[in-house]
């Protein structure tokens, strides 16, 4: 009994062990399924149930009441088990444990309790080993099945993922297509809106263009009307000026005739036949008439041009003067007739007295001739003073000597090296002069230093090349000549169009002149040749001189037998005179202030005096005087004081009328400006500073 009891305990332990293994396998499968999300719950196969049932049945048969056993059945079980052994690698579907498992377990437990505990231990151990092997086979089989299902589930999941990815891709494509469609629709709508707005804008623009054209037509009409009105006004003004000038000339002629008539009524005049007749009343009235006419002319000159009423008043005064002369002659005639009726006895005595008087009169022509010669001396000159002409000729000779001194450089067509030196020296001399401007004082000082260094023999940079006058023995003479020539050309070109540029050019030239007098002398020679009025000098035409050559001597430019226009000629002369007037009053601020100016205000005063001693030229003299006084008048006023104002009065009272006498009606522009300038200055007793003068603050820039 004890052996059977031991066998039963062993079987019970085996059953519990197998049940624990099954539950462990089931739990492992559940955990694996839970982890993978794709494994089904563990199911026991029918084979495993059959093994347990057969084991219990065999044990029951072997244990009989008599305690005998059936060896055939005990040997059949292993064969069956070995026959039904599952080959490795095969798959058998397993189903989950059925609901009848608890009842079967209870029945087996009940039957096992009835078994006799006296089972042989050797038989039990062999069966336990078989069952253990079956269980392990089952576990391996179930594990393989679970792995296969897991793989299948993974493939299904991958297929589902791919399907979802494909579906998502298709949806994304549909979404992109829809978005592209919406964008295209929006673009079309925007394009339609833009086309619509563009059409509206074009329509508006066309309307604006049409309005602009309409307004332009109106403006053109108004401008044309304004231009026509201006032309009419200019024509009326021209006619008014011509009429005024004609009336003014009429007034002057009337005044001249009045003066001539008034000379016939000298209070000291005694008729040779009527010495006792007193003509003082006629003389007083004649003087009154002349004074009235002179005051009238002075008043009309200040206002502008005389009116017809003024001319009528002067004509009435002339008629009155003629009537006065006629009355005087009638009185003299009556007295003569009365004289004839006198006693003939005194005839001889009177004849003697007359003879004496005739002798006295015969001695009077000599004083008359002397007074005529004195008038001629005190009148205006035609030629310049001899001393000035000698100075002019000395400067021209100096310029010719300078040209002869650089003859080798001047005629260097065959020598390439000398030609290159000539070109570089000419650029080094002329380019800095072209850079002179009134931008800043520092820039002007740089230009001065370049020119001064070149003339001093120092090397200078020109267009990337080093140039020096020491490169050729005749280099300094060549540079002096070209530099002076460039200054004159700058005056007749730049200054004639921009009057303010005369002062920076003049101050640089003044500084160079002070350090290098040779340049100043050659500059004056060039200036006098280009503008003889800067001497002043009116060249006379000599025998054998052609008209073209004479025009060049007067300062005109002649090209291909064509003389330049008068306006261009006057502009050039104006530029050179303005440059000359600026030079004589300016000094280089960084030079030696203790020394005298190389060509100062005394030369300007001499020029003005000599100019007023010469007969005026139409259109030229008025322009030169105006330009000179505008630029240099303030400096001359400060230097010469009352003498300068006497000169201004002389210009107003004596010289301007002489200019008017030789000026035609179409050349009165410069004369009118000169007259207005002189009148304003005399009225204000001040000469204004010239426009563009360099102030001390300029040199700090």
XYZ file of C-alpha atoms in Angstrom:
701
model
C 0.000 0.000 0.000
C 2.775 2.297 0.760
C 4.239 1.795 -2.727
C 0.938 2.583 -4.380
C 0.536 5.569 -2.186
C 3.970 6.719 -3.324
C 3.027 6.182 -6.946
C -0.171 8.155 -6.492
C 1.689 11.041 -4.911
C 4.144 10.983 -7.723
C 1.369 10.995 -10.310
C -0.373 13.830 -8.511
C 2.835 15.807 -8.499
C 3.323 15.095 -12.178
C -0.212 16.229 -12.931
C 0.243 19.400 -10.990
C 3.580 19.928 -12.667
C 2.041 19.502 -16.099
C -0.816 21.760 -15.169
C 1.685 24.355 -13.978
C 3.633 24.028 -17.202
C 0.442 24.416 -19.231
C -0.570 27.436 -17.209
C 2.983 28.810 -17.552
C 2.896 28.226 -21.312
C -0.544 29.779 -21.457
C 0.653 32.778 -19.478
C 3.779 33.057 -21.643
C 1.649 32.935 -24.756
C -0.736 35.518 -23.337
C 2.179 37.775 -22.408
C 3.725 37.321 -25.816
C 0.376 37.923 -27.473
C -0.155 40.970 -25.340
C 3.265 42.273 -26.256
C 2.890 41.578 -29.921
C -0.817 42.361 -30.056
C -1.411 39.568 -32.467
C -1.194 36.101 -30.568
C -4.431 34.265 -29.549
C -4.917 32.645 -26.100
C -3.212 29.239 -25.486
C -5.353 26.175 -26.385
C -4.545 22.552 -25.328
C -4.512 20.096 -28.174
C -6.690 16.900 -28.040
C -3.515 14.888 -27.943
C -2.447 16.386 -24.667
C -5.865 15.544 -23.186
C -5.663 12.031 -24.545
C -2.273 11.537 -22.951
C -3.602 12.476 -19.566
C -6.745 10.306 -19.937
C -4.845 7.287 -21.137
C -2.380 7.596 -18.336
C -5.110 7.609 -15.791
C -6.948 4.703 -17.402
C -3.842 2.559 -17.619
C -3.058 3.131 -14.026
C -6.583 2.122 -13.110
C -6.411 -1.121 -15.101
C -3.089 -2.131 -13.740
C -4.192 -1.734 -10.204
C -6.713 -4.587 -9.585
C -8.201 -5.643 -6.298
C -5.861 -8.535 -6.200
C -2.931 -6.288 -6.861
C -1.989 -7.790 -10.266
C -1.120 -5.843 -13.333
C -1.565 -6.310 -17.109
C 1.767 -6.158 -18.816
C 0.326 -5.929 -22.328
C -1.472 -2.686 -21.706
C 1.485 -1.275 -19.915
C 3.695 -1.931 -22.858
C 1.173 -0.619 -25.389
C 1.153 2.878 -24.085
C 4.735 3.668 -24.939
C 4.315 2.303 -28.403
C 1.238 4.403 -28.961
C 2.968 7.405 -27.581
C 5.978 6.800 -29.742
C 3.753 6.124 -32.709
C 1.963 9.402 -32.284
C 5.108 11.371 -31.579
C 4.982 14.677 -33.555
C 7.939 15.091 -35.754
C 9.912 18.277 -35.187
C 9.077 21.218 -37.466
C 5.434 20.058 -38.034
C 2.602 22.458 -37.077
C -0.482 21.331 -35.298
C -3.273 23.682 -34.530
C -4.042 24.041 -30.893
C -7.290 25.123 -29.442
C -7.813 26.790 -26.127
C -8.821 24.588 -23.161
C -12.465 23.685 -23.280
C -14.964 24.271 -20.532
C -15.070 20.556 -19.687
C -11.487 20.562 -18.438
C -12.336 21.209 -14.782
C -14.859 18.326 -14.682
C -12.409 15.964 -16.297
C -9.751 16.963 -13.819
C -12.105 16.262 -10.946
C -12.972 12.819 -12.310
C -9.297 11.972 -12.778
C -8.573 13.128 -9.282
C -11.341 10.956 -7.982
C -10.172 7.924 -9.926
C -6.608 8.478 -8.893
C -7.643 8.475 -5.276
C -9.091 5.082 -5.777
C -5.913 3.657 -7.220
C -3.927 1.588 -4.980
C -0.876 3.240 -3.713
C 1.138 0.155 -4.206
C 2.169 0.939 -7.766
C 5.618 -0.008 -8.702
C 7.937 3.003 -8.611
C 9.825 1.934 -11.730
C 6.687 1.930 -13.877
C 5.640 5.329 -12.609
C 9.001 6.898 -13.315
C 9.041 5.669 -16.921
C 5.596 7.043 -17.601
C 6.454 10.312 -15.979
C 9.433 10.632 -18.301
C 7.197 9.955 -21.323
C 4.645 12.484 -20.192
C 7.427 14.993 -19.564
C 8.714 14.462 -23.107
C 5.233 14.841 -24.546
C 4.781 18.061 -22.637
C 8.090 19.397 -23.890
C 7.168 18.443 -27.450
C 3.866 20.200 -27.009
C 5.576 23.283 -25.661
C 8.010 23.352 -28.600
C 5.177 22.806 -31.051
C 3.068 25.534 -29.464
C 6.034 27.885 -29.399
C 6.624 27.352 -33.124
C 2.948 27.876 -33.844
C 2.950 31.072 -31.807
C 6.047 32.278 -33.661
C 4.389 31.506 -36.985
C 1.237 33.340 -35.971
C 3.332 36.227 -34.761
C 5.082 36.400 -38.122
C 1.755 36.200 -39.934
C 0.367 38.922 -37.695
C 3.441 41.077 -38.401
C 2.964 40.557 -42.130
C -0.696 41.483 -41.775
C 0.290 44.569 -39.802
C 2.893 45.494 -42.430
C 0.282 44.990 -45.137
C -2.130 47.125 -43.152
C 0.604 49.768 -42.713
C 1.416 49.666 -46.413
C -2.257 49.879 -47.249
C -2.665 52.759 -44.821
C 0.461 54.429 -46.265
C -0.843 53.966 -49.802
C -4.225 55.309 -48.754
C -2.579 58.232 -46.977
C -0.425 58.892 -50.052
C -3.489 58.868 -52.252
C -5.281 61.169 -49.846
C -2.235 63.435 -49.772
C -2.172 63.468 -53.574
C -5.881 64.287 -53.609
C -5.242 66.991 -51.044
C -2.345 68.403 -53.105
C -4.472 68.290 -56.235
C -7.288 70.027 -54.399
C -4.911 72.633 -53.006
C -3.331 73.130 -56.455
C -6.809 73.470 -57.912
C -7.735 76.045 -55.294
C -4.455 77.881 -55.835
C -5.001 77.852 -59.593
C -8.532 79.138 -59.099
C -7.300 81.839 -56.764
C -4.528 82.725 -59.249
C -7.083 82.925 -62.044
C -9.325 85.079 -59.895
C -6.379 87.278 -58.933
C -5.308 87.479 -62.582
C -8.826 88.419 -63.569
C -8.897 91.059 -60.839
C -5.489 92.359 -61.958
C -6.562 92.411 -65.602
C -9.705 94.200 -64.595
C -7.783 96.707 -62.475
C -5.199 97.038 -65.264
C -7.930 97.785 -67.750
C -9.431 100.265 -65.341
C -5.991 101.805 -64.757
C -5.372 101.948 -68.497
C -8.710 103.581 -68.953
C -7.938 106.032 -66.172
C -4.515 106.617 -67.681
C -6.033 107.254 -71.069
C -8.409 109.712 -69.445
C -5.490 111.376 -67.677
C -3.523 111.450 -70.928
C -6.462 112.994 -72.685
C -6.824 115.539 -69.893
C -3.076 116.154 -70.003
C -3.182 116.650 -73.767
C -6.100 118.993 -73.344
C -4.332 120.920 -70.623
C -1.119 120.899 -72.650
C -3.003 122.393 -75.573
C -4.443 125.038 -73.296
C -1.025 125.714 -71.774
C 0.558 125.844 -75.219
C -2.067 128.316 -76.287
C -1.463 130.349 -73.155
C 2.293 130.118 -73.631
C 1.945 131.107 -77.251
C -0.243 134.008 -76.254
C 2.222 134.925 -73.497
C 5.115 134.655 -75.929
C 3.269 136.778 -78.451
C 2.441 139.234 -75.694
C 6.090 139.242 -74.613
C 7.215 139.765 -78.183
C 4.724 142.572 -78.569
C 5.918 144.088 -75.329
C 9.534 143.691 -76.412
C 8.692 145.261 -79.743
C 6.856 148.076 -77.999
C 9.753 148.436 -75.560
C 12.213 148.471 -78.451
C 10.141 151.041 -80.286
C 9.795 153.024 -77.077
C 13.547 152.910 -76.536
C 14.225 153.880 -80.114
C 11.749 156.717 -79.873
C 13.205 157.686 -76.494
C 16.734 157.614 -77.851
C 15.617 159.593 -80.857
C 13.942 162.132 -78.597
C 17.058 162.187 -76.392
C 19.241 162.854 -79.418
C 16.763 165.550 -80.430
C 17.105 167.096 -76.968
C 20.889 167.046 -77.220
C 20.797 168.630 -80.664
C 18.398 171.311 -79.397
C 20.643 171.909 -76.386
C 23.661 172.236 -78.661
C 21.838 174.698 -80.894
C 20.698 176.669 -77.855
C 24.243 176.882 -76.588
C 25.453 178.066 -79.963
C 22.711 180.700 -80.096
C 23.389 181.729 -76.528
C 27.027 182.348 -77.398
C 25.830 185.056 -79.727
C 24.308 186.923 -76.769
C 27.406 187.580 -74.723
C 26.849 190.294 -72.120
C 30.280 191.671 -72.979
C 29.477 191.666 -76.678
C 29.524 195.054 -78.321
C 28.569 195.587 -81.925
C 31.305 197.211 -83.901
C 28.912 199.815 -85.169
C 26.840 200.210 -82.011
C 29.122 200.057 -78.998
C 26.582 201.679 -76.728
C 23.841 199.016 -77.119
C 23.424 196.869 -73.956
C 22.526 193.216 -74.693
C 22.571 191.931 -71.078
C 18.800 191.404 -70.973
C 19.007 189.099 -73.962
C 21.965 187.282 -72.402
C 20.168 186.736 -69.081
C 17.112 185.355 -70.824
C 19.274 183.123 -72.998
C 21.034 181.746 -69.943
C 17.683 181.061 -68.289
C 16.491 179.163 -71.351
C 19.699 177.098 -71.467
C 19.423 176.331 -67.741
C 15.822 175.160 -68.128
C 16.730 172.867 -71.014
C 19.762 171.453 -69.168
C 17.643 170.731 -66.078
C 14.999 169.102 -68.227
C 17.578 166.866 -69.917
C 19.123 165.935 -66.553
C 15.712 164.996 -65.115
C 14.729 162.914 -68.125
C 18.099 161.124 -68.113
C 17.587 160.048 -64.533
C 14.061 158.818 -65.244
C 14.955 157.069 -68.472
C 13.958 158.546 -71.786
C 12.353 161.936 -72.474
C 8.715 162.152 -73.427
C 7.188 163.992 -76.324
C 6.158 166.730 -73.921
C 9.796 167.238 -72.957
C 10.765 167.482 -76.613
C 7.962 169.962 -77.190
C 9.135 172.035 -74.215
C 12.700 172.133 -75.520
C 11.470 173.033 -79.003
C 9.461 175.902 -77.521
C 12.581 176.979 -75.674
C 14.480 176.832 -78.967
C 11.807 178.908 -80.674
C 11.976 181.396 -77.831
C 15.756 181.545 -78.171
C 15.406 182.086 -81.911
C 12.858 184.823 -81.252
C 15.225 186.369 -78.755
C 18.015 186.369 -81.348
C 15.617 187.829 -83.915
C 14.574 190.621 -81.528
C 18.197 191.344 -80.785
C 19.018 191.502 -84.474
C 16.034 193.767 -85.127
C 17.176 196.092 -82.350
C 20.646 196.143 -83.813
C 19.232 196.839 -87.274
C 17.125 199.735 -85.956
C 20.103 201.163 -84.173
C 22.149 200.901 -87.344
C 19.542 202.721 -89.330
C 19.432 205.353 -86.644
C 23.208 205.558 -86.717
C 23.221 206.239 -90.457
C 21.196 209.341 -89.925
C 23.886 210.938 -87.735
C 25.884 213.877 -88.719
C 28.361 213.215 -91.551
C 30.771 215.596 -89.956
C 31.989 213.077 -87.515
C 32.539 210.537 -90.302
C 36.269 211.040 -90.597
C 36.843 210.739 -86.876
C 34.789 207.614 -86.755
C 36.699 206.211 -89.683
C 39.932 206.743 -87.783
C 38.501 205.005 -84.767
C 37.341 202.199 -86.966
C 40.784 201.835 -88.429
C 42.226 201.585 -84.955
C 39.684 198.950 -84.028
C 40.438 197.028 -87.176
C 44.098 197.035 -86.284
C 43.255 195.658 -82.846
C 41.106 192.930 -84.369
C 43.880 191.970 -86.724
C 46.006 191.152 -83.691
C 43.377 188.825 -82.056
C 43.693 185.729 -84.359
C 46.880 184.579 -82.616
C 45.166 184.071 -79.228
C 42.305 182.324 -81.000
C 44.702 179.893 -82.511
C 46.325 179.271 -79.116
C 42.986 178.523 -77.519
C 42.207 176.093 -80.339
C 45.497 174.313 -79.803
C 44.799 174.134 -76.067
C 41.374 172.599 -76.734
C 42.969 170.003 -78.932
C 45.476 169.188 -76.198
C 42.733 168.883 -73.588
C 40.562 166.706 -75.833
C 40.526 162.887 -75.930
C 43.417 161.019 -77.462
C 43.396 158.536 -80.274
C 46.690 156.857 -79.400
C 47.990 155.433 -76.152
C 50.762 157.186 -74.278
C 54.252 156.456 -75.497
C 55.457 155.072 -72.151
C 52.641 152.537 -72.052
C 53.338 151.489 -75.622
C 57.011 150.975 -74.764
C 55.999 148.762 -71.836
C 53.647 146.854 -74.153
C 56.425 146.298 -76.686
C 58.858 145.119 -73.997
C 56.390 142.446 -72.891
C 55.873 141.274 -76.468
C 59.645 141.070 -76.970
C 59.970 139.029 -73.769
C 57.350 136.591 -75.030
C 59.138 136.223 -78.364
C 62.430 135.597 -76.581
C 60.753 132.924 -74.484
C 59.463 131.190 -77.631
C 62.933 131.294 -79.143
C 64.388 129.864 -75.912
C 62.445 126.580 -76.224
C 62.747 126.192 -79.994
C 64.169 122.684 -79.625
C 61.131 121.473 -77.677
C 58.773 123.390 -79.947
C 60.147 121.705 -83.093
C 60.598 118.091 -81.977
C 58.669 116.194 -84.616
C 61.497 113.780 -85.351
C 62.660 113.224 -81.760
C 60.307 110.854 -79.953
C 61.912 111.267 -76.527
C 61.794 115.076 -76.623
C 58.244 114.922 -77.928
C 57.242 112.756 -74.960
C 58.903 115.201 -72.544
C 57.105 118.079 -74.243
C 53.736 116.349 -73.931
C 54.254 115.518 -70.248
C 55.425 119.045 -69.419
C 52.471 120.591 -71.220
C 50.048 118.348 -69.324
C 51.773 119.110 -66.024
C 51.421 122.865 -66.714
C 47.855 122.981 -68.052
C 45.964 120.304 -66.112
C 46.314 122.015 -62.677
C 45.001 125.287 -64.148
C 41.911 123.434 -65.366
C 41.392 122.109 -61.813
C 41.143 125.602 -60.265
C 37.733 126.116 -58.653
C 36.087 127.771 -55.676
C 35.067 124.481 -54.023
C 37.429 124.812 -51.064
C 40.594 126.599 -50.025
C 42.469 123.334 -49.453
C 41.837 122.210 -53.044
C 43.041 125.570 -54.339
C 46.199 125.295 -52.267
C 46.893 121.824 -53.698
C 46.682 123.235 -57.230
C 49.005 126.117 -56.311
C 51.539 123.709 -54.788
C 51.536 121.565 -57.941
C 52.259 124.565 -60.187
C 54.824 126.034 -57.806
C 56.660 122.701 -57.434
C 56.750 122.282 -61.209
C 58.226 125.762 -61.735
C 60.666 125.206 -58.846
C 62.176 122.147 -60.541
C 60.620 119.593 -58.193
C 59.140 116.381 -59.631
C 55.360 116.255 -59.847
C 52.921 113.462 -60.684
C 50.846 113.847 -63.844
C 48.592 111.031 -65.050
C 50.702 108.463 -63.238
C 54.053 109.769 -64.537
C 56.746 111.771 -62.784
C 57.495 115.043 -64.601
C 60.102 117.734 -63.935
C 61.362 120.773 -65.839
C 64.907 119.495 -65.266
C 64.278 116.681 -67.767
C 65.197 119.123 -70.553
C 67.326 122.307 -70.530
C 64.514 124.284 -72.164
C 61.789 122.776 -69.958
C 61.355 125.777 -67.648
C 60.890 128.285 -70.499
C 58.410 125.970 -72.179
C 56.392 125.494 -68.973
C 56.333 129.258 -68.240
C 55.032 130.027 -71.717
C 52.378 127.280 -71.733
C 51.268 128.100 -68.194
C 50.793 131.806 -68.999
C 48.985 130.905 -72.213
C 46.662 128.532 -70.312
C 45.767 131.227 -67.773
C 44.767 133.617 -70.578
C 42.719 130.927 -72.326
C 41.027 130.110 -69.034
C 40.146 133.775 -68.696
C 38.616 134.112 -72.154
C 36.806 130.790 -71.811
C 35.865 129.963 -68.225
C 35.602 133.493 -66.841
C 33.582 134.756 -69.795
C 30.819 132.245 -68.943
C 31.248 132.065 -65.134
C 32.272 135.463 -63.793
C 32.806 134.119 -60.241
C 35.654 131.891 -61.436
C 37.879 134.949 -62.043
C 38.812 135.193 -58.355
C 40.236 131.681 -57.674
C 42.157 131.840 -60.975
C 43.439 135.324 -60.171
C 44.592 134.479 -56.642
C 46.562 131.439 -57.855
C 48.122 133.425 -60.706
C 48.961 136.269 -58.323
C 50.819 133.868 -56.022
C 52.694 132.276 -58.930
C 53.482 135.739 -60.311
C 54.973 136.793 -56.980
C 57.261 133.738 -56.820
C 57.983 133.450 -60.555
C 57.829 136.925 -62.225
C 58.688 135.404 -65.600
C 55.237 133.799 -65.726
C 53.543 137.139 -64.984
C 55.354 138.986 -67.778
C 54.516 136.304 -70.334
C 50.915 136.285 -69.069
C 50.625 140.027 -69.716
C 52.123 139.585 -73.186
C 49.526 136.898 -74.006
C 46.735 138.994 -72.474
C 47.687 142.125 -74.451
C 47.895 140.144 -77.672
C 44.530 138.475 -77.147
C 42.876 141.593 -75.713
C 44.650 144.841 -76.738
C 42.073 146.782 -74.686
C 43.766 145.491 -71.521
C 46.753 147.790 -72.311
C 44.568 149.862 -73.233
C 45.528 150.063 -76.881
C 43.551 150.563 -80.085
C 45.685 149.095 -82.903
C 45.805 151.189 -86.062
C 45.655 149.585 -89.478
C 48.932 149.963 -91.308
C 49.490 150.011 -95.032
C 49.632 146.557 -96.560
C 47.798 144.936 -93.617
C 44.941 142.732 -94.747
C 41.513 143.042 -93.187
C 41.756 139.594 -91.596
C 45.085 140.435 -89.989
C 43.712 143.738 -88.739
C 40.718 141.949 -87.208
C 43.127 139.648 -85.377
C 45.052 142.690 -84.129
C 41.801 144.046 -82.702
C 41.265 140.767 -80.805
C 38.780 139.035 -83.119
C 39.140 135.340 -83.935
C 39.242 134.676 -87.680
C 38.826 131.132 -89.036
C 38.662 130.423 -92.747
C 38.189 134.114 -93.520
C 35.177 134.204 -91.161
C 35.254 136.680 -88.291
C 33.609 135.639 -85.021
C 30.303 137.159 -84.022
C 30.276 140.372 -82.031
C 28.545 138.798 -78.992
C 31.162 136.065 -78.726
C 33.938 138.616 -79.136
C 32.522 140.807 -76.366
C 32.189 137.800 -74.036
C 35.837 136.878 -74.508
C 36.995 140.435 -73.944
C 34.808 140.653 -70.843
C 36.297 137.463 -69.383
C 39.883 138.630 -69.861
C 39.245 142.128 -68.442
C 37.499 140.596 -65.411
C 40.453 138.290 -64.827
C 42.877 141.227 -65.097
C 40.769 143.328 -62.697
C 40.737 140.443 -60.189
C 44.511 139.914 -60.413
C 45.495 143.496 -59.569
C 43.537 143.431 -56.267
C 44.223 139.876 -54.985
C 47.287 138.353 -53.347
C 48.095 134.777 -52.436
C 47.261 134.558 -48.684
C 50.140 132.203 -47.878
C 52.837 134.265 -49.599
C 55.126 137.079 -48.425
C 52.776 139.853 -47.323
C 55.575 142.334 -46.642
C 56.563 142.694 -50.281
C 54.629 144.712 -52.848
C 52.105 143.230 -55.219
C 53.863 142.332 -58.508
C 51.061 144.003 -60.476
C 48.841 145.852 -58.028
C 46.108 148.490 -57.981
C 48.370 151.217 -59.359
C 48.303 149.435 -62.710
C 44.522 149.300 -62.530
C 44.328 153.016 -61.778
C 46.632 153.711 -64.724
C 44.482 151.534 -66.978
C 41.304 153.373 -65.961
C 42.877 156.799 -66.479
C 44.301 155.851 -69.868
C 40.979 154.311 -70.902
C 39.134 157.554 -70.108
C 41.694 159.530 -72.118
C 40.988 157.544 -75.286
C 38.177 158.081 -77.721
C 35.398 155.579 -76.892
C 34.502 152.694 -79.161
C 30.927 151.680 -79.723
C 29.820 148.690 -77.605
C 33.370 147.834 -76.472
C 34.323 150.736 -74.212
C 31.089 150.627 -72.172
C 31.395 146.886 -71.617
C 35.063 147.076 -70.569
C 34.445 149.936 -68.123
C 31.448 148.165 -66.589
C 33.286 144.861 -66.111
C 36.371 146.590 -64.701
C 34.398 148.708 -62.219
C 32.205 145.801 -61.087
C 35.254 143.660 -60.248
C 37.806 146.256 -59.131
C 35.742 149.342 -58.267
C 35.469 148.580 -54.555
C 39.230 148.097 -54.189
C 39.984 151.313 -56.140
C 37.471 153.230 -54.007
C 39.209 152.106 -50.807
C 42.658 152.860 -52.233
C 42.117 156.258 -53.931
C 39.080 157.687 -52.134
C 38.026 161.126 -53.399
C 40.100 160.837 -56.567
C 38.130 157.757 -57.513
C 34.799 159.535 -56.954
C 35.970 162.434 -59.122
C 36.684 159.897 -61.825
C 33.194 158.438 -61.407
C 31.655 161.914 -61.773
C 33.744 162.471 -64.887
C 32.480 159.186 -66.336
C 28.876 160.184 -65.668
C 29.045 163.761 -66.827
C 31.522 163.671 -69.678
C 32.512 160.219 -70.829
C 29.136 158.479 -70.990
C 27.729 161.185 -73.308
C 30.755 160.677 -75.560
C 30.038 156.939 -75.641
C 26.420 157.698 -76.485
C 27.540 159.855 -79.362
C 29.316 156.927 -81.046
C 26.808 154.213 -80.079
C 23.997 153.198 -82.369
C 20.500 152.345 -81.182
C 21.142 148.592 -81.382
C 24.253 148.763 -79.182
C 22.843 150.548 -76.140
C 22.660 147.485 -73.826
C 26.136 147.760 -72.312
C 25.911 151.529 -72.177
C 22.613 151.414 -70.267
C 24.053 148.977 -67.744
C 27.144 151.164 -67.289
C 25.003 154.256 -66.819
C 22.784 152.549 -64.226
C 25.792 151.162 -62.353
C 27.493 154.565 -62.151
C 24.270 156.286 -61.071
C 23.611 153.721 -58.301
C 27.160 153.945 -57.009
C 27.126 157.751 -56.967
C 23.727 157.806 -55.293
C 24.794 155.308 -52.619
C 28.352 156.669 -52.408
C 29.537 153.099 -52.250
C 30.881 150.507 -54.707
C 29.509 147.040 -53.861
C 31.831 144.086 -53.383
C 32.069 141.939 -56.497
C 30.074 138.747 -56.581
C 32.201 135.668 -55.907
C 35.029 137.414 -54.013
C 37.025 134.985 -51.845
C 36.341 135.642 -48.151
C 38.700 134.674 -45.263
C 36.379 131.810 -44.322
C 36.950 130.271 -47.758
C 40.559 129.434 -46.900
C 39.436 127.451 -43.844
C 37.491 124.980 -45.972
